[in-house]
Short mmCIF file of C-alpha atoms in Angstrom, two decimals:
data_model
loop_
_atom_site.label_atom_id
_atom_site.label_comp_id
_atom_site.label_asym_id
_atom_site.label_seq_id
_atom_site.Cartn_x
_atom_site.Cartn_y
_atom_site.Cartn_z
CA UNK A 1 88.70 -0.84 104.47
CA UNK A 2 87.70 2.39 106.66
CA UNK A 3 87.73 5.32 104.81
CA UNK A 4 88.38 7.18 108.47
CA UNK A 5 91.55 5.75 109.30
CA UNK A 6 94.65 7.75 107.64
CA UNK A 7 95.90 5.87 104.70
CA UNK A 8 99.47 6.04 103.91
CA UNK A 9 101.59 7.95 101.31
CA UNK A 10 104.83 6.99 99.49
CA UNK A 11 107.89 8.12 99.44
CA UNK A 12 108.44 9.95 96.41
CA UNK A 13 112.10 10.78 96.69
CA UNK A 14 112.58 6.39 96.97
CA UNK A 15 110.48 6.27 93.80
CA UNK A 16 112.75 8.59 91.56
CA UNK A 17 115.61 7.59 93.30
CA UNK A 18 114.64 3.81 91.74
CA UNK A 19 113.94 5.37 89.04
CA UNK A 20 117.11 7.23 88.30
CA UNK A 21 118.82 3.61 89.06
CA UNK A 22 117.10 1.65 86.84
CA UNK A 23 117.85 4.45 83.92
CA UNK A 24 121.69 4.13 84.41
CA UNK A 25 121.22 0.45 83.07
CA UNK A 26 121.72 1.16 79.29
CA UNK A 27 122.26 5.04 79.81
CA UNK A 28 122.81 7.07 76.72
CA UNK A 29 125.05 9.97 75.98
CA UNK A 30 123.05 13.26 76.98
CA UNK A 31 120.34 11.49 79.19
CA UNK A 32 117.83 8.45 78.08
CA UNK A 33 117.91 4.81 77.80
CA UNK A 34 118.36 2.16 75.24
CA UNK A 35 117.07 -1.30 76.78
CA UNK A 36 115.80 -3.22 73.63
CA UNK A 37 113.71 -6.10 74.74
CA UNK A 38 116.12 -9.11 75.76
CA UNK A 39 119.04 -7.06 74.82
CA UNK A 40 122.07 -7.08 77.05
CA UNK A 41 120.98 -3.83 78.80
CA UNK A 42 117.58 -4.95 79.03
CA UNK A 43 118.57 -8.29 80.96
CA UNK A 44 120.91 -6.05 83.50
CA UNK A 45 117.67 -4.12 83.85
CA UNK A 46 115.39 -7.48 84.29
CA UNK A 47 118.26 -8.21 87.17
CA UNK A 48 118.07 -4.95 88.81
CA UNK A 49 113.97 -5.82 89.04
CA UNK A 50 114.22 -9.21 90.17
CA UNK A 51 116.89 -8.56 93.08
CA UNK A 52 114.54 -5.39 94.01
CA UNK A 53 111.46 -8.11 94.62
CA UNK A 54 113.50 -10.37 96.38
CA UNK A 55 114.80 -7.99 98.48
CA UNK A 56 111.36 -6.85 99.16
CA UNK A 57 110.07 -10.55 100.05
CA UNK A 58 108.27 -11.34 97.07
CA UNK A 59 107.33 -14.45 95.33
CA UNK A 60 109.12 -13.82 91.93
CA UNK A 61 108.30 -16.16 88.61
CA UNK A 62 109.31 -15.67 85.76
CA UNK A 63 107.32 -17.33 82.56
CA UNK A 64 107.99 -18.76 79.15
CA UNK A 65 107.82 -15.69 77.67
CA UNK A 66 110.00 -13.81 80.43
CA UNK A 67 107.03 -11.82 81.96
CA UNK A 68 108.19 -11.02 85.40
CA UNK A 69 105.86 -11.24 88.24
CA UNK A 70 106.69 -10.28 91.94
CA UNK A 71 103.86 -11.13 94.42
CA UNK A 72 103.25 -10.10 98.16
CA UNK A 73 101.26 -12.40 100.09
CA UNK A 74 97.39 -11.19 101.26
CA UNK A 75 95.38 -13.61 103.40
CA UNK A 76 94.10 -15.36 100.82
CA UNK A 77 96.18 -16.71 97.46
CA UNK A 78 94.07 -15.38 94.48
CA UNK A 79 92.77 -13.77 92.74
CA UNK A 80 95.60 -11.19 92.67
CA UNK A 81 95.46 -7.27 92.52
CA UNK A 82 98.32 -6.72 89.37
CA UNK A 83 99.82 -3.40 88.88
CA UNK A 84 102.15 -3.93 85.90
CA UNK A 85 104.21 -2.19 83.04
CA UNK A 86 107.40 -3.06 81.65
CA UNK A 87 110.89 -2.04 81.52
CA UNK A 88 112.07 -2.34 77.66
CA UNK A 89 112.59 0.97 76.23
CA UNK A 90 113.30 1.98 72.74
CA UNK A 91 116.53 2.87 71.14
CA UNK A 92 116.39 6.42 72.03
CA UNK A 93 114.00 5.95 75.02
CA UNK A 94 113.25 7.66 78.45
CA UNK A 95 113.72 6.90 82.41
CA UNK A 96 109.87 6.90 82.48
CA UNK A 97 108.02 5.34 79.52
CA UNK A 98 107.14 1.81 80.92
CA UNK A 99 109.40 1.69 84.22
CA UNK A 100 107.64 3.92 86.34
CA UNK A 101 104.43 1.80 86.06
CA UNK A 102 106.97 -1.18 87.61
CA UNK A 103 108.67 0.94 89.81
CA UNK A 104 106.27 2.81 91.08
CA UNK A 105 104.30 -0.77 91.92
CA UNK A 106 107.09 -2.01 93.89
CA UNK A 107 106.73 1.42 95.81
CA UNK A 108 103.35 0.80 96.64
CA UNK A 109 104.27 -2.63 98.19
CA UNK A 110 106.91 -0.55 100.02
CA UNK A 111 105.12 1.50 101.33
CA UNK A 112 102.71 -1.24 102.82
CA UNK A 113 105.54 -3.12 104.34
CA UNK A 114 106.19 0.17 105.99
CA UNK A 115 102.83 0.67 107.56
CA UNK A 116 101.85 -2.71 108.64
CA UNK A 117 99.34 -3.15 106.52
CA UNK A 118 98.02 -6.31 105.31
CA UNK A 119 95.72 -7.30 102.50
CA UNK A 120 92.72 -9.92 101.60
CA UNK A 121 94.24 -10.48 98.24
CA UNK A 122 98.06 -10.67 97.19
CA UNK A 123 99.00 -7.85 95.08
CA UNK A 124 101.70 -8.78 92.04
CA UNK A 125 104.24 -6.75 90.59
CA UNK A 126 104.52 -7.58 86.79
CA UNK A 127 106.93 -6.64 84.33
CA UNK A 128 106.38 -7.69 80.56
CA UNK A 129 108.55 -8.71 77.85
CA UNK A 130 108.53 -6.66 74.66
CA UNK A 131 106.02 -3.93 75.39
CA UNK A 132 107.76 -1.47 72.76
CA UNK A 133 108.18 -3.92 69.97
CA UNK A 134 111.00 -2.04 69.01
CA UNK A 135 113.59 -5.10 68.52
CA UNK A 136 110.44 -7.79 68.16
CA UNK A 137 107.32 -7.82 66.89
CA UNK A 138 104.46 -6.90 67.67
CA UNK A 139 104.57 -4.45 70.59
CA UNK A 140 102.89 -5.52 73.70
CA UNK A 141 103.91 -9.54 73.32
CA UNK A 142 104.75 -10.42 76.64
CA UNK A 143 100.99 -9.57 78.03
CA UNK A 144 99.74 -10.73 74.41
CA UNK A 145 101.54 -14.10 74.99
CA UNK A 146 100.06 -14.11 78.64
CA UNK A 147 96.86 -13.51 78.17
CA UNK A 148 96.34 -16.14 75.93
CA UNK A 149 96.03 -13.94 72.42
CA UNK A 150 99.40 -15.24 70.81
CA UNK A 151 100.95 -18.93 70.88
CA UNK A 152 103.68 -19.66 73.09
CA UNK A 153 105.82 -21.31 70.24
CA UNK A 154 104.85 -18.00 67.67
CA UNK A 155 106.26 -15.89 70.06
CA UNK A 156 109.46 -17.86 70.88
CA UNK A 157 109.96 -18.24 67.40
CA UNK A 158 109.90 -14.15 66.34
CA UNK A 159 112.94 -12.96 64.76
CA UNK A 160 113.91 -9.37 65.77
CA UNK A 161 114.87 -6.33 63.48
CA UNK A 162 118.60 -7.42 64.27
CA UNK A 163 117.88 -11.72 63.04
CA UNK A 164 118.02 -12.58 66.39
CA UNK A 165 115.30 -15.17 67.70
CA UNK A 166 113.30 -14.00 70.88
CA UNK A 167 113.54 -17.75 72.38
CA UNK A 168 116.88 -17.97 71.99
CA UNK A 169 117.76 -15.03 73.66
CA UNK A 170 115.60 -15.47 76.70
CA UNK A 171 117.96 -18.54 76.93
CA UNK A 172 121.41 -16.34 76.43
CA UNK A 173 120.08 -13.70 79.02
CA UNK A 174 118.66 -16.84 81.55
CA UNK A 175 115.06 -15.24 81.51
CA UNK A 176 113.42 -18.34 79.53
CA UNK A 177 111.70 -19.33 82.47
CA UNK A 178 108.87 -22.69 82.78
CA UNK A 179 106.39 -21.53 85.80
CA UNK A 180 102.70 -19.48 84.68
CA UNK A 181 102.30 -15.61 85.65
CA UNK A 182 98.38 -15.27 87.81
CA UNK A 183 96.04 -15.59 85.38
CA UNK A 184 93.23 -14.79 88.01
CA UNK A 185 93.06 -11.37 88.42
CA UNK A 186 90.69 -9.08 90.52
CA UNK A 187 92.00 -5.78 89.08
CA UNK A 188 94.79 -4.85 86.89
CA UNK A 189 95.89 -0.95 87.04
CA UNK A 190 99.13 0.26 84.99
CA UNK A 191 100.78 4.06 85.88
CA UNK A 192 102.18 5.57 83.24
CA UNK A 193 103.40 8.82 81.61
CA UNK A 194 100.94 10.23 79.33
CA UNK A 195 103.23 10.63 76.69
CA UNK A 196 101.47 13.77 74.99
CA UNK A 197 100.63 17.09 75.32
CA UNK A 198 96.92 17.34 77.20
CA UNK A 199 97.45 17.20 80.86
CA UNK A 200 100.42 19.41 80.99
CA UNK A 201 98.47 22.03 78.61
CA UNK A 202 95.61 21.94 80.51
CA UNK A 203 97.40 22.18 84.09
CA UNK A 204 95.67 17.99 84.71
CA UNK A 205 97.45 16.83 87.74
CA UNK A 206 95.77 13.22 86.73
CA UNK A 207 94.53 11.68 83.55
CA UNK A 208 91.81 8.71 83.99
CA UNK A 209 92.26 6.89 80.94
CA UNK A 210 88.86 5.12 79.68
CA UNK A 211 90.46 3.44 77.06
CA UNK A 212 93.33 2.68 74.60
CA UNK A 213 93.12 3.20 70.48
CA UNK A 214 92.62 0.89 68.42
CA UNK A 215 96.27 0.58 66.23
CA UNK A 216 97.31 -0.73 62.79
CA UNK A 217 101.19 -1.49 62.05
CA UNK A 218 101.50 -2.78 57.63
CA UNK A 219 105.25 -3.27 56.08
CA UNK A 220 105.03 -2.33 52.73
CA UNK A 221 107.73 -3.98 50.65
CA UNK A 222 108.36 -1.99 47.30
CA UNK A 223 109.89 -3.63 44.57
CA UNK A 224 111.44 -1.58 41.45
CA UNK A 225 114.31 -2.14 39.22
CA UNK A 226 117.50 0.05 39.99
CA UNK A 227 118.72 2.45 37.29
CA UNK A 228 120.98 5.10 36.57
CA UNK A 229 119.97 8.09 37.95
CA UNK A 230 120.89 10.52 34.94
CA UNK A 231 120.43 8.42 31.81
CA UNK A 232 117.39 6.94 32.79
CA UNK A 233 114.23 8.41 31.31
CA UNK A 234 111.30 8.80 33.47
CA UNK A 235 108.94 6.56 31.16
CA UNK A 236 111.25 3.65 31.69
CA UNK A 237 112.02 3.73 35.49
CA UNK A 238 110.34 1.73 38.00
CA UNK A 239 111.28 3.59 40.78
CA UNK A 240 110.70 1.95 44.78
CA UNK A 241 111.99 5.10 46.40
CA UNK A 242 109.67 7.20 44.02
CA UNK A 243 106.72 5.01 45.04
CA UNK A 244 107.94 5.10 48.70
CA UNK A 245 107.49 8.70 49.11
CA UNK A 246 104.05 9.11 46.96
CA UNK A 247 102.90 6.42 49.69
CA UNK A 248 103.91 8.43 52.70
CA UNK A 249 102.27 11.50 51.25
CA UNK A 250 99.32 10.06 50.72
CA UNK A 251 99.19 8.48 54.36
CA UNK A 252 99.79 12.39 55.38
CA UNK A 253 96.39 13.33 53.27
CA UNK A 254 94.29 10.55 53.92
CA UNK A 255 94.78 11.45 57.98
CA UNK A 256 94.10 15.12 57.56
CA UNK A 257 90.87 14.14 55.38
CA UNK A 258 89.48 11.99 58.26
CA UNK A 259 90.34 13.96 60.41
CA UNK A 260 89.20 13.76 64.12
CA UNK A 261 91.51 11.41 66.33
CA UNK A 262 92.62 9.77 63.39
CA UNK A 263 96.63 9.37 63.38
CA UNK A 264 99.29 7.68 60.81
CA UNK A 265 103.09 7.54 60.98
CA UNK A 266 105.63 6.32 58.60
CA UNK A 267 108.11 5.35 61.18
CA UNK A 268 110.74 3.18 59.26
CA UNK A 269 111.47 3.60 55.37
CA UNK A 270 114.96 2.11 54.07
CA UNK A 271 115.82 2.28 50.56
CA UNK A 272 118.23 0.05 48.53
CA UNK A 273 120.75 0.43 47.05
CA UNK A 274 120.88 3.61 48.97
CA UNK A 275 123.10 5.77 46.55
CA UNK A 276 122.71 9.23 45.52
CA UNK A 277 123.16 8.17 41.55
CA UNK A 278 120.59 5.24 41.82
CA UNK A 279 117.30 4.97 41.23
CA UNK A 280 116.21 2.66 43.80
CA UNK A 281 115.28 -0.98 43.31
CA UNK A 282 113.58 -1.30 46.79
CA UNK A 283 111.93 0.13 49.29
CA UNK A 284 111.06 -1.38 52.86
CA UNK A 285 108.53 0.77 54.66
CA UNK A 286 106.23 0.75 57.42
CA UNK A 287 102.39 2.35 58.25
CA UNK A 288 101.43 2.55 61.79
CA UNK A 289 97.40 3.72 62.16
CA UNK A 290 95.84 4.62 65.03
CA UNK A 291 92.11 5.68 66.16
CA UNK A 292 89.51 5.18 69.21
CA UNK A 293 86.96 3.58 66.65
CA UNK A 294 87.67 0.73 65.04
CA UNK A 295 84.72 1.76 62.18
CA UNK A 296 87.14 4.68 61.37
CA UNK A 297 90.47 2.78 61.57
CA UNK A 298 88.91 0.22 59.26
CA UNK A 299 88.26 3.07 57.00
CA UNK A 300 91.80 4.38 57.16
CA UNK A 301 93.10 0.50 56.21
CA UNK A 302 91.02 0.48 53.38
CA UNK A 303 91.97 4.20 51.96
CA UNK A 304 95.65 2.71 52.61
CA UNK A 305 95.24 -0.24 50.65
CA UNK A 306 93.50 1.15 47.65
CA UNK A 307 96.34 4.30 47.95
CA UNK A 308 98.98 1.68 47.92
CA UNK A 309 97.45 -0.34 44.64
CA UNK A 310 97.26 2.67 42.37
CA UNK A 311 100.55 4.00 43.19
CA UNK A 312 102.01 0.53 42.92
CA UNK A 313 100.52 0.29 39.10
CA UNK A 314 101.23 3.86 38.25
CA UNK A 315 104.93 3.56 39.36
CA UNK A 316 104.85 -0.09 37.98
CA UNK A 317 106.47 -1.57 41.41
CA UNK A 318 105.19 -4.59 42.60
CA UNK A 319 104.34 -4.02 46.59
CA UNK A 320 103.97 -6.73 49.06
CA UNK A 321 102.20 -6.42 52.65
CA UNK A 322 102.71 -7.55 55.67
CA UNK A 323 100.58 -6.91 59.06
CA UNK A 324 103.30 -6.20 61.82
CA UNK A 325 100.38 -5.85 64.43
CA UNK A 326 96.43 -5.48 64.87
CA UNK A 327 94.82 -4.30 67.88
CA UNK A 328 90.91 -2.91 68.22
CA UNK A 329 90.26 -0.63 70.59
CA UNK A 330 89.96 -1.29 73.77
CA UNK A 331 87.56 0.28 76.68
CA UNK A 332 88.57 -0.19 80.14
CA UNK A 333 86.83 -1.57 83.37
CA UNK A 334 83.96 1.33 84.02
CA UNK A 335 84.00 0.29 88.02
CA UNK A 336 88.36 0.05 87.86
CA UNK A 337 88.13 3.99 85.77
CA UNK A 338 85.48 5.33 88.69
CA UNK A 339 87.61 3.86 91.13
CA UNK A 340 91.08 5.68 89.77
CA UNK A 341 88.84 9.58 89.66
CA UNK A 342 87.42 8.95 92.72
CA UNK A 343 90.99 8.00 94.09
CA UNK A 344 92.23 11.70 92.21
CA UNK A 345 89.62 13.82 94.01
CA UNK A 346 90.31 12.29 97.03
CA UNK A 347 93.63 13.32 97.08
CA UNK A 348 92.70 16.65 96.01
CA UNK A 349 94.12 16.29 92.99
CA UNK A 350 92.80 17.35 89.34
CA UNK A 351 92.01 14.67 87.05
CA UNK A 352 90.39 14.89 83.51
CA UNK A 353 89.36 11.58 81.58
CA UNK A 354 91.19 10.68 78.20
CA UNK A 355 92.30 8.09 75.35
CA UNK A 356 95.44 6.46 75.48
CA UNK A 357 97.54 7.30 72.13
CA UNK A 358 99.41 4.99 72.49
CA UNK A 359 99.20 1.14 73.21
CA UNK A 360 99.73 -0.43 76.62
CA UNK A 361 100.08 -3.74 78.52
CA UNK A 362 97.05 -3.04 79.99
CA UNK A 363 94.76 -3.39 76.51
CA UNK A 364 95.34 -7.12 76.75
CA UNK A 365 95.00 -7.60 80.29
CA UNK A 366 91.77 -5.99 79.73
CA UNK A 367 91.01 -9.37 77.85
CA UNK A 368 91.07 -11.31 80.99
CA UNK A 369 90.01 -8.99 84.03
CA UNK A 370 89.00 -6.10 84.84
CA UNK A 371 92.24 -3.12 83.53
CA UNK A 372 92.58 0.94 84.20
CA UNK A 373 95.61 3.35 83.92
CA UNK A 374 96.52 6.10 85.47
CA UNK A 375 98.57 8.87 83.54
CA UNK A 376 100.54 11.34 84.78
CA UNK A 377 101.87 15.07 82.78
CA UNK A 378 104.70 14.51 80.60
CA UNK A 379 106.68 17.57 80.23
CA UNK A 380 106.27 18.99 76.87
CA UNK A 381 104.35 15.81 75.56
CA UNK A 382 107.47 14.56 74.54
CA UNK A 383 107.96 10.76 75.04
CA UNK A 384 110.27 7.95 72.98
CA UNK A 385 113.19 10.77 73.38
CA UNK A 386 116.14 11.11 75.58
CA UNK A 387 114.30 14.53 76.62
CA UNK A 388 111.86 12.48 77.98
CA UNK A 389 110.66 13.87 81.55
CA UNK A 390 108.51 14.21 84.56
CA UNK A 391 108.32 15.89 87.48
CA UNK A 392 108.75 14.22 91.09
CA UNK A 393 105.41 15.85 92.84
CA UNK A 394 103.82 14.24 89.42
CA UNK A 395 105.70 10.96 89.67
CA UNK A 396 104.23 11.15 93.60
CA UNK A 397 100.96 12.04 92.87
CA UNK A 398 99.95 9.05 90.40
CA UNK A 399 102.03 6.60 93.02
CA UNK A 400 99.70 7.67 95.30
CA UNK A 401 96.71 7.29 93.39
CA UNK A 402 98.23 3.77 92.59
CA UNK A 403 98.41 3.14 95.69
CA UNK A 404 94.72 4.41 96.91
CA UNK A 405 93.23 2.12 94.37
CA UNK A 406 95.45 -1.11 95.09
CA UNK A 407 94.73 -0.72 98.70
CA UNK A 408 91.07 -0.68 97.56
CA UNK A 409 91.19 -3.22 95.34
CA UNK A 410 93.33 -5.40 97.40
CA UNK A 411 90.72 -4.92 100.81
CA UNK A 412 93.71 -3.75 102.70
CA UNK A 413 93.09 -4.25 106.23
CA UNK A 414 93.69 -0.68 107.69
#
């Protein structure tokens, strides 16, 4: 591909016009999206994709799992150049997290159909199942399934947060499908919001992300005995709600004692019976860990696990774990990251290299070929919110650096 010749742009106000289309499917009240994975929002969603490839021309397949792939032809039939993301959100989720990594891909194949340009190697459009792992998990199955680092019949048989069974409902929303996603992949490159604070603080129009961290999701099951709340002395209670909070406390001081990009959440915590008057019998909670080096994160599962023992036999609750999801950090492609700050300057655009916070699709393609992202500012970091934003020229400028590097990639023929 000749550097000399004028390379095209896209068309930014197509991309957020897509965009803004896609986030009417499963609109909320006040702005964002609910699409939980195989939901019936998230199959009007899948729809919306797979009419959008057709239209386009592209070879669409869907898999076992309900990946989605879209491919455009190049001269020869593999390996293929994947850009990918997915289009499940969470319950209170935003236009961007996830779709504009789709989106924007199918905008890239857009805009080659509009130049004339041709490629050596097909480029695919994928959209996988289950990336939030907010109804099933864990997070990122779709691309776990695909790349070979979960069983088929596992996966199928995962109940969701609501009971429902993730095979079964590929079969109610017809996305069950029997053909194989490309395997053989010559580059893999996912855009996405950066979902935190550091390029929009630091004016970044591009963030080159050289890896994702490694993350550590644990349900902690409490069990007590339930109790009156005002006749009940202390030495006698064996209080799950008690034990609960001391738990999440402690998660809150063992991160600030590590310090450094070390990270823990207690997302979920339910509580049963629930009642004001009650001490409570049980307590369902869950731990999600997360930092670049997996020495350190091993470090922070361990200070969890002793943390969780003495409080267990000082509370005398009996506490049962369970790993929701285990993922080691994950460096991406050296050549693929080059390729995506090269593509920034070129551009003239700013670009700063980072972490990913967060876990992406991308981490287990990474198993299998050669994976880089691209971030792009979120507006006030904030991400998994309704509030969830950002701007068109940003939207523009990582399509376009998505599209310098698939046109690389891909040996477009210019």
């Amino acid at each position: 591909m000749s550097e000399t010749l004028q390379q095209p742009r896209i068309d930014t106000a197509r991309l957020v016009a897509r965009i803004e289309a896609l986030g009417r499917i499963g609109a909320l009240p006040g702005g964002g999206v609910c699409r939980l994975a195989l939901g019936d929002d998230e199959k009007r969603g899948r729809d919306f994709l797979v009419a959008a490839m057709r239209d386009a021309g592209l070879e669409v397949v869907v898999d076992a799992i309900g990946n989605i792939f879209g491919t455009r032809v190049g001269r020869r039939t593999a390996p293929v150049v994947m850009l990918g993301s997915h289009i499940d959100t969470v319950a209170t989720g935003g236009l961007y997290d996830g779709a504009l990594g789709v989106l924007a891909g199918l905008e890239v194949l857009a805009t080659l159909d509009d130049a004339g340009i041709e490629t050596e190697y097909p480029i695919t459009v994928a959209a996988f199942t289950n990336e939030e792992g907010a109804r099933f998990a864990p997070d990122m199955l779709g691309s776990l399934v695909h790349v070979g680092g979960l069983d088929l019949d596992e996966a199928l048989a995962t109940r969701a947060i609501d009971g429902a069974i993730l095979g079964q409902e590929l079969q109610r929303i017809g996305y069950a499908g029997g053909d194989a996603g490309p395997r053989d992949i010559r580059a893999y490159f996912e855009l996405h919001i950066e979902q935190g604070p550091i390029l929009e603080d630091e004016a970044i129009d591009i963030g080159v992300v050289e890896g994702v961290q490694g993350i550590s999701w644990t349900e902690l099951t409490i069990e007590g005995r339930s109790a009156h709340a005002g006749t009940t002395p202390l030495r006698l209670r064996r209080d799950a709600g008690l034990a609960a909070a001391r738990i999440a406390t402690e998660v809150g001081a063992m991160v600030r004692a590590i310090g450094g990009d070390q990270v823990g959440t207690v997302g979920a915590l339910t509580l049963s019976p629930n009642l004001v008057n009650v001490v409570a019998q049980k307590a369902v909670m869950t731990v999600d860990l997360r930092n670049p080096d997996e020495a350190i994160l091993q470090q922070s599962e361990a200070a969890l696990a002793e943390s969780v023992a003495r409080i267990g036999a000082e509370e005398q609750v009996t506490v049962e774990r369970r790993a929701l999801a285990r993922f080691e950090p994950v460096a991406f492609d050296p050549i693929l990251v080059d390729q995506v700050e090269d593509a920034a300057a070129a551009l003239g655009l700013s670009s700063r290299r980072l972490y990913s916070g967060a876990g992406h699709d991308a981490q287990m393609i990474a198993r299998i070929a050669p994976a880089a992202m691209i971030f792009v500012p979120s507006v006030g970091g904030i991400s998994h919110n309704i509030q969830e934003f950002t701007r068109p020229d940003d939207l523009g400028n990582g399509a376009n650096v998505l599209l310098r590097v698939a046109l690389a990639s891909a040996d477009a023929i210019l």
